[in-house]
Amino acid sequence: KMKRKLLITVFTAFAVFSCNNKYDLFHEFQVHSVKGVKYYQEGKVNPSSTRFIYFQNRIYWLDYNQSDFLFSTTTPPDSNNAIGNHNIKKGKGPDEFMMVVFLQRNKEYLSFVDNFKGALFFCNTDTIFNEFQLSGFAPFEINGIAKVSNDKYLYSGLLDDGRFKLCDSNQKIHSNYSVFPGTIDELPHETVEKNMACHNHFTVKEDAFANIIYDSGIIEFFKIKEDSIIKVEESVYNDFNYSIIKEGGTRVSHSDSNTGFIDICSDEENVFALYSTTSWKDNSDLAYFGDYIFIYKWDGTPVKALKLDAPLRGFSTVPGKNRLWGWSHDSEGIYFAEYEY
């Protein structure tokens, strides 16, 4: 996660960007207040990542606090009686994993990306297999990889010549999407610097994907047609302020006044984006807790906004049902929360 606090250093070259085509946050949405049912975990759960997903009647989450495994899993809502480990082992061996950065639900499989190996893996309760290997990248340079059709893969990261690339299983590039949202394209920064600033997370279905930029009110909707990546909609809800700092190497600093999206997921019909209206400047403890979920159609059409009674750190849809699961914590401890919408 990029550092949010704005750094100003004497004699440091920096450029400040503000995305200024914003509009009212809730102008497009009917807002519905929803109340969740909390299930406190009594110390048995200690998620160390916002990556959290509902798959085949179970909840899975990244749990770096475990000594041997990367995922914990449970069957809600009787979570306290069913905490277990998935068979994904932590380590540097051929069948072990170190840096899982991207967790998706892909019909009959979970998919995840190991940034250390630069590869996309599929797994279920019994099997783990390498679905796609992406070469030529160092650890930490990949934001996500996802399968979007029978032989097409989408990926993003610290690219120096675009934002999203569509390739086949042989890594032949079929499309390179390079346009940045808002007014970022007008800035005199290198492409890799813009990708550093626009740290993203996306969710996919066949031939479509939606993308958020962390620490911003920017969400984008794309379709994949005839091997081309086409943007169909973009929404910019607030200012996105950051600095490119070049001293002892290039780095990005986000303004402590930013608010924005912190997670995204989807089902076949809709896209769901978790949004925090609290900035680091206002309350650093709550800045990465989402208090609204915005629901869209896959073409970017707003459906409604859910105002949560308690903010969430991560969340996931339940396929085929108007229900969401999320996780968070408060003064009473860590809990899972179930919402109907």
Coordinates of C-alpha atoms in Angstrom, one line a residue:
K1 CA 0.0 0.0 0.0
M2 CA 1.4 3.4 -1.0
K3 CA 2.1 5.7 1.9
R4 CA -0.7 8.3 2.3
K5 CA 0.9 11.1 4.2
L6 CA 2.2 13.9 1.9
L7 CA 6.0 14.3 2.1
I8 CA 7.6 17.6 1.3
T9 CA 11.4 17.6 1.2
V10 CA 13.6 20.6 0.7
F11 CA 15.3 20.5 -2.7
T12 CA 13.2 17.5 -3.7
A13 CA 11.6 17.6 -7.2
F14 CA 8.0 16.8 -6.9
A15 CA 4.8 17.3 -9.0
V16 CA 1.4 17.5 -7.4
F17 CA -1.6 16.1 -9.3
S18 CA -5.2 16.8 -8.6
C19 CA -7.9 15.1 -10.6
N20 CA -10.5 18.0 -10.9
N21 CA -13.4 16.6 -12.9
K22 CA -15.2 15.5 -9.7
Y23 CA -18.9 15.7 -8.9
D24 CA -21.1 15.0 -6.0
L25 CA -20.4 11.6 -4.4
F26 CA -24.0 10.5 -4.1
H27 CA -25.5 12.4 -7.0
E28 CA -26.1 9.3 -9.0
F29 CA -27.2 7.0 -6.2
Q30 CA -30.2 6.2 -4.1
V31 CA -28.7 5.6 -0.7
H32 CA -30.1 2.7 1.4
S33 CA -29.0 2.3 5.1
V34 CA -28.4 -1.4 5.9
K35 CA -27.8 -3.1 9.2
G36 CA -25.5 -6.1 9.3
V37 CA -25.4 -9.1 11.6
K38 CA -22.0 -9.4 13.4
Y39 CA -20.4 -12.7 14.4
Y40 CA -17.5 -12.0 16.7
Q41 CA -14.6 -14.4 16.5
E42 CA -13.3 -14.6 20.1
G43 CA -9.7 -14.3 19.1
K44 CA -9.7 -17.2 16.6
V45 CA -9.5 -15.0 13.6
N46 CA -6.8 -12.4 12.9
P47 CA -6.9 -11.3 9.3
S48 CA -3.8 -9.6 8.1
S49 CA -5.1 -8.5 4.8
T50 CA -8.2 -7.0 3.3
R51 CA -8.4 -9.8 0.8
F52 CA -11.5 -11.8 1.7
I53 CA -13.8 -13.8 -0.5
Y54 CA -16.9 -16.0 -0.3
F55 CA -16.5 -19.3 -2.3
Q56 CA -18.6 -22.5 -2.3
N57 CA -20.4 -21.7 1.0
R58 CA -17.1 -20.8 2.8
I59 CA -15.2 -17.7 3.6
Y60 CA -11.5 -17.5 2.7
W61 CA -9.1 -14.8 3.7
L62 CA -5.4 -14.1 3.5
D63 CA -3.8 -14.7 6.9
Y64 CA -0.1 -13.9 7.0
N65 CA -0.1 -14.4 10.8
Q66 CA -0.2 -18.1 10.4
S67 CA 3.1 -19.9 10.6
D68 CA 2.6 -22.5 7.8
F69 CA -0.4 -21.5 5.7
L70 CA -1.5 -18.4 3.7
F71 CA -5.3 -18.9 3.9
S72 CA -7.7 -19.4 6.6
T73 CA -11.2 -20.6 5.9
T74 CA -14.5 -21.1 7.8
T75 CA -18.2 -21.8 7.1
P76 CA -20.4 -18.9 8.2
P77 CA -22.1 -18.1 10.4
D78 CA -20.9 -20.8 12.8
S79 CA -17.4 -19.5 12.4
N80 CA -16.1 -20.1 15.8
N81 CA -16.6 -23.9 15.4
A82 CA -15.0 -24.2 12.0
I83 CA -11.8 -22.2 11.6
G84 CA -9.4 -24.1 9.5
N85 CA -6.5 -23.9 7.1
H86 CA -6.6 -24.2 3.3
N87 CA -3.8 -26.4 1.9
I88 CA -1.8 -23.4 0.5
K89 CA 1.5 -23.5 2.3
K90 CA 3.7 -20.6 3.0
G91 CA 7.3 -20.8 1.8
K92 CA 9.7 -20.5 -1.2
G93 CA 9.4 -24.1 -2.4
P94 CA 7.8 -25.2 -5.7
D95 CA 4.4 -25.9 -4.1
E96 CA 4.6 -23.0 -1.6
F97 CA 3.7 -19.4 -1.9
M98 CA 5.0 -16.1 -0.4
M99 CA 3.4 -13.0 -1.8
V100 CA -0.3 -13.5 -2.7
V101 CA -1.7 -10.1 -3.9
F102 CA -4.8 -10.8 -5.9
L103 CA -7.7 -13.1 -4.8
Q104 CA -10.7 -13.7 -7.2
R105 CA -13.6 -16.1 -7.5
N106 CA -13.6 -17.8 -10.9
K107 CA -16.7 -20.0 -11.1
E108 CA -15.5 -23.4 -9.9
Y109 CA -12.1 -22.2 -8.6
L110 CA -10.5 -19.5 -6.5
S111 CA -7.7 -17.7 -8.3
F112 CA -4.8 -15.9 -6.8
V113 CA -1.6 -14.3 -7.9
D114 CA 1.8 -15.0 -6.3
N115 CA 3.8 -11.8 -6.9
F116 CA 7.0 -13.6 -6.0
K117 CA 6.5 -16.1 -8.8
G118 CA 4.7 -13.8 -11.2
A119 CA 2.0 -16.4 -11.8
L120 CA -1.7 -17.0 -11.6
F121 CA -2.9 -20.0 -9.7
F122 CA -6.3 -21.7 -9.5
C123 CA -7.4 -23.8 -6.5
N124 CA -10.3 -25.5 -4.9
T125 CA -10.5 -27.6 -1.8
D126 CA -8.3 -30.4 -3.2
T127 CA -6.2 -29.0 -6.0
I128 CA -3.8 -26.2 -6.8
F129 CA -2.4 -25.7 -10.3
N130 CA -0.5 -23.0 -12.2
E131 CA -2.9 -21.5 -14.7
F132 CA -0.6 -18.9 -16.2
Q133 CA 3.0 -17.8 -15.9
L134 CA 4.0 -14.2 -16.5
S135 CA 7.7 -13.7 -17.0
G136 CA 9.9 -10.5 -17.1
F137 CA 8.7 -8.9 -13.8
A138 CA 10.3 -8.5 -10.5
P139 CA 8.5 -9.1 -7.2
F140 CA 6.0 -6.4 -6.2
E141 CA 5.6 -5.3 -9.9
I142 CA 2.4 -7.1 -10.6
N143 CA -0.9 -5.7 -9.2
G144 CA -3.1 -8.5 -10.6
I145 CA -3.6 -11.2 -13.2
A146 CA -7.0 -12.6 -14.2
K147 CA -8.4 -15.0 -16.8
V148 CA -11.0 -13.2 -18.9
S149 CA -11.7 -15.8 -21.6
N150 CA -10.6 -19.3 -22.7
D151 CA -7.1 -18.2 -23.7
K152 CA -6.9 -14.5 -22.7
Y153 CA -5.4 -13.1 -19.6
L154 CA -5.5 -9.5 -18.2
Y155 CA -2.8 -8.0 -16.1
S156 CA -1.7 -4.7 -14.6
G157 CA 1.2 -3.5 -12.6
L158 CA 4.3 -1.2 -12.7
L159 CA 4.3 -1.2 -16.5
D160 CA 6.4 1.3 -18.5
D161 CA 4.3 1.3 -21.6
G162 CA 0.6 1.0 -20.6
R163 CA -1.9 0.3 -17.8
F164 CA -3.6 -3.0 -18.7
K165 CA -2.4 -5.7 -21.1
L166 CA -4.3 -8.5 -22.7
C167 CA -2.3 -11.5 -23.7
D168 CA -2.7 -15.2 -24.5
S169 CA -1.2 -18.2 -22.7
N170 CA 2.1 -17.7 -24.7
Q171 CA 2.3 -14.1 -23.5
K172 CA 1.6 -12.7 -26.9
I173 CA 0.2 -9.2 -26.4
H174 CA -3.2 -8.7 -28.1
S175 CA -4.1 -5.3 -26.5
N176 CA -2.3 -2.7 -24.5
Y177 CA -4.5 -0.1 -22.8
S178 CA -2.5 3.0 -21.9
V179 CA -5.0 5.8 -21.2
F180 CA -5.1 7.0 -17.6
P181 CA -8.4 8.4 -16.0
G182 CA -9.2 12.0 -15.3
T183 CA -6.5 14.4 -16.2
I184 CA -3.5 12.1 -15.4
D185 CA -2.7 11.6 -19.1
E186 CA -1.9 15.3 -19.3
L187 CA 0.9 15.1 -16.7
P188 CA 4.5 15.0 -17.8
H189 CA 5.3 11.9 -15.7
E190 CA 6.6 8.6 -17.0
T191 CA 4.1 5.9 -17.5
V192 CA 5.6 3.7 -14.7
E193 CA 5.3 6.7 -12.3
K194 CA 1.7 7.1 -13.1
N195 CA 1.1 3.4 -12.5
M196 CA 2.9 3.8 -9.2
A197 CA 0.5 6.6 -8.2
C198 CA -2.6 4.8 -9.6
H199 CA -2.2 1.6 -7.6
N200 CA -5.2 -0.4 -8.6
H201 CA -7.4 -3.4 -8.0
F202 CA -9.8 -4.9 -10.5
T203 CA -12.6 -7.5 -10.7
V204 CA -13.5 -9.5 -13.8
K205 CA -16.1 -11.5 -15.5
E206 CA -15.8 -13.0 -19.0
D207 CA -15.0 -10.2 -21.5
A208 CA -15.4 -7.4 -18.9
F209 CA -13.6 -5.9 -15.9
A210 CA -14.0 -3.0 -13.5
N211 CA -11.1 -1.2 -11.8
I212 CA -10.6 1.1 -8.8
I213 CA -7.7 3.3 -7.9
Y214 CA -6.8 3.2 -4.2
D215 CA -6.9 6.4 -2.2
S216 CA -9.2 7.9 -4.9
G217 CA -12.7 8.3 -6.0
I218 CA -11.9 6.8 -9.4
I219 CA -13.7 3.7 -10.7
E220 CA -13.6 2.5 -14.4
F221 CA -15.5 0.0 -16.4
F222 CA -14.1 -1.9 -19.4
K223 CA -15.2 -4.5 -21.9
I224 CA -13.0 -6.8 -24.0
K225 CA -14.1 -7.1 -27.5
E226 CA -12.2 -8.7 -30.4
D227 CA -9.0 -8.6 -28.5
S228 CA -9.3 -4.9 -27.7
I229 CA -9.7 -3.3 -24.2
I230 CA -12.4 -0.6 -24.4
K231 CA -13.4 1.7 -21.6
V232 CA -17.2 2.1 -21.4
E233 CA -17.5 4.3 -18.3
E234 CA -15.5 6.3 -15.8
S235 CA -16.5 8.0 -12.6
V236 CA -14.3 10.5 -10.6
Y237 CA -15.9 11.4 -7.3
N238 CA -13.3 13.5 -5.6
D239 CA -9.8 15.0 -5.8
F240 CA -7.0 12.6 -6.1
N241 CA -3.8 14.3 -4.8
Y242 CA -0.4 12.8 -4.9
S243 CA 3.3 13.7 -5.4
I244 CA 6.0 12.1 -7.5
I245 CA 9.2 12.4 -5.4
K246 CA 12.6 11.9 -7.0
E247 CA 15.2 11.6 -4.3
G248 CA 17.2 8.5 -3.9
G249 CA 14.9 6.8 -6.3
T250 CA 11.3 7.5 -7.5
R251 CA 8.5 7.1 -5.1
V252 CA 4.9 8.2 -4.7
S253 CA 3.2 9.9 -1.8
H254 CA -0.5 10.3 -1.5
S255 CA -2.1 13.2 0.2
D256 CA -3.4 12.7 3.7
S257 CA -6.7 14.4 2.6
N258 CA -7.6 11.7 0.1
T259 CA -10.6 9.6 0.5
G260 CA -11.7 6.8 -1.8
F261 CA -12.2 3.2 -2.8
I262 CA -10.5 0.5 -0.8
D263 CA -11.9 -2.8 -2.3
I264 CA -14.0 -4.1 -5.2
C265 CA -15.7 -7.4 -6.1
S266 CA -18.5 -8.5 -8.4
D267 CA -21.0 -11.1 -9.4
E268 CA -22.5 -11.8 -12.9
E269 CA -24.9 -8.9 -12.7
N270 CA -23.2 -6.2 -10.7
V271 CA -20.0 -4.6 -9.5
F272 CA -19.6 -3.7 -5.8
A273 CA -17.0 -1.1 -4.6
L274 CA -16.2 -0.4 -1.0
Y275 CA -15.6 3.3 -0.3
S276 CA -14.3 5.2 2.7
T277 CA -15.5 8.8 3.3
T278 CA -12.9 9.3 6.0
S279 CA -9.4 10.7 5.1
W280 CA -6.2 9.9 6.9
K281 CA -6.1 13.5 7.9
D282 CA -9.5 13.3 9.6
N283 CA -9.1 10.0 11.3
S284 CA -6.1 7.7 10.5
D285 CA -7.7 4.8 12.4
L286 CA -10.8 4.8 10.2
A287 CA -9.3 5.8 6.8
Y288 CA -9.1 2.3 5.5
F289 CA -12.6 1.2 6.7
G290 CA -15.3 1.5 4.1
D291 CA -18.6 2.9 5.2
Y292 CA -20.4 2.8 1.8
I293 CA -20.7 0.1 -0.9
F294 CA -21.5 1.5 -4.3
I295 CA -23.3 -1.0 -6.6
Y296 CA -23.1 -0.6 -10.4
K297 CA -24.1 -2.6 -13.5
W298 CA -21.2 -3.8 -15.6
D299 CA -21.5 -0.9 -18.0
G300 CA -21.0 1.5 -15.1
T301 CA -24.7 2.4 -14.6
P302 CA -25.2 3.2 -10.9
V303 CA -27.7 0.9 -9.1
K304 CA -27.7 2.1 -5.5
A305 CA -25.4 2.8 -2.6
L306 CA -25.5 0.9 0.7
K307 CA -24.7 3.0 3.9
L308 CA -23.2 0.5 6.3
D309 CA -24.1 0.6 10.0
A310 CA -20.5 -0.4 10.7
P311 CA -17.5 0.1 8.4
L312 CA -15.7 -2.9 6.8
R313 CA -12.1 -3.6 5.9
G314 CA -12.9 -6.1 3.2
F315 CA -16.0 -7.8 1.7
S316 CA -17.3 -10.3 -0.8
T317 CA -20.6 -11.0 -2.6
V318 CA -22.5 -14.3 -2.3
P319 CA -23.2 -15.6 -5.8
G320 CA -26.9 -15.8 -6.7
K321 CA -28.1 -14.1 -3.6
N322 CA -28.6 -10.5 -2.5
R323 CA -26.1 -10.9 0.3
L324 CA -22.7 -9.7 1.3
W325 CA -20.1 -10.9 3.8
G326 CA -17.4 -8.6 5.2
W327 CA -14.9 -8.4 8.0
S328 CA -13.9 -5.7 10.4
H329 CA -13.1 -5.0 14.0
D330 CA -14.1 -2.7 16.8
S331 CA -13.5 -2.3 20.5
E332 CA -15.2 -5.7 21.1
G333 CA -12.9 -7.6 18.7
I334 CA -12.7 -9.0 15.1
Y335 CA -16.0 -10.0 13.5
F336 CA -17.6 -11.2 10.2
A337 CA -20.7 -9.3 9.2
E338 CA -23.5 -10.4 6.9
Y339 CA -25.6 -7.9 5.0
E340 CA -28.7 -8.2 2.8
Y341 CA -29.3 -5.6 0.1

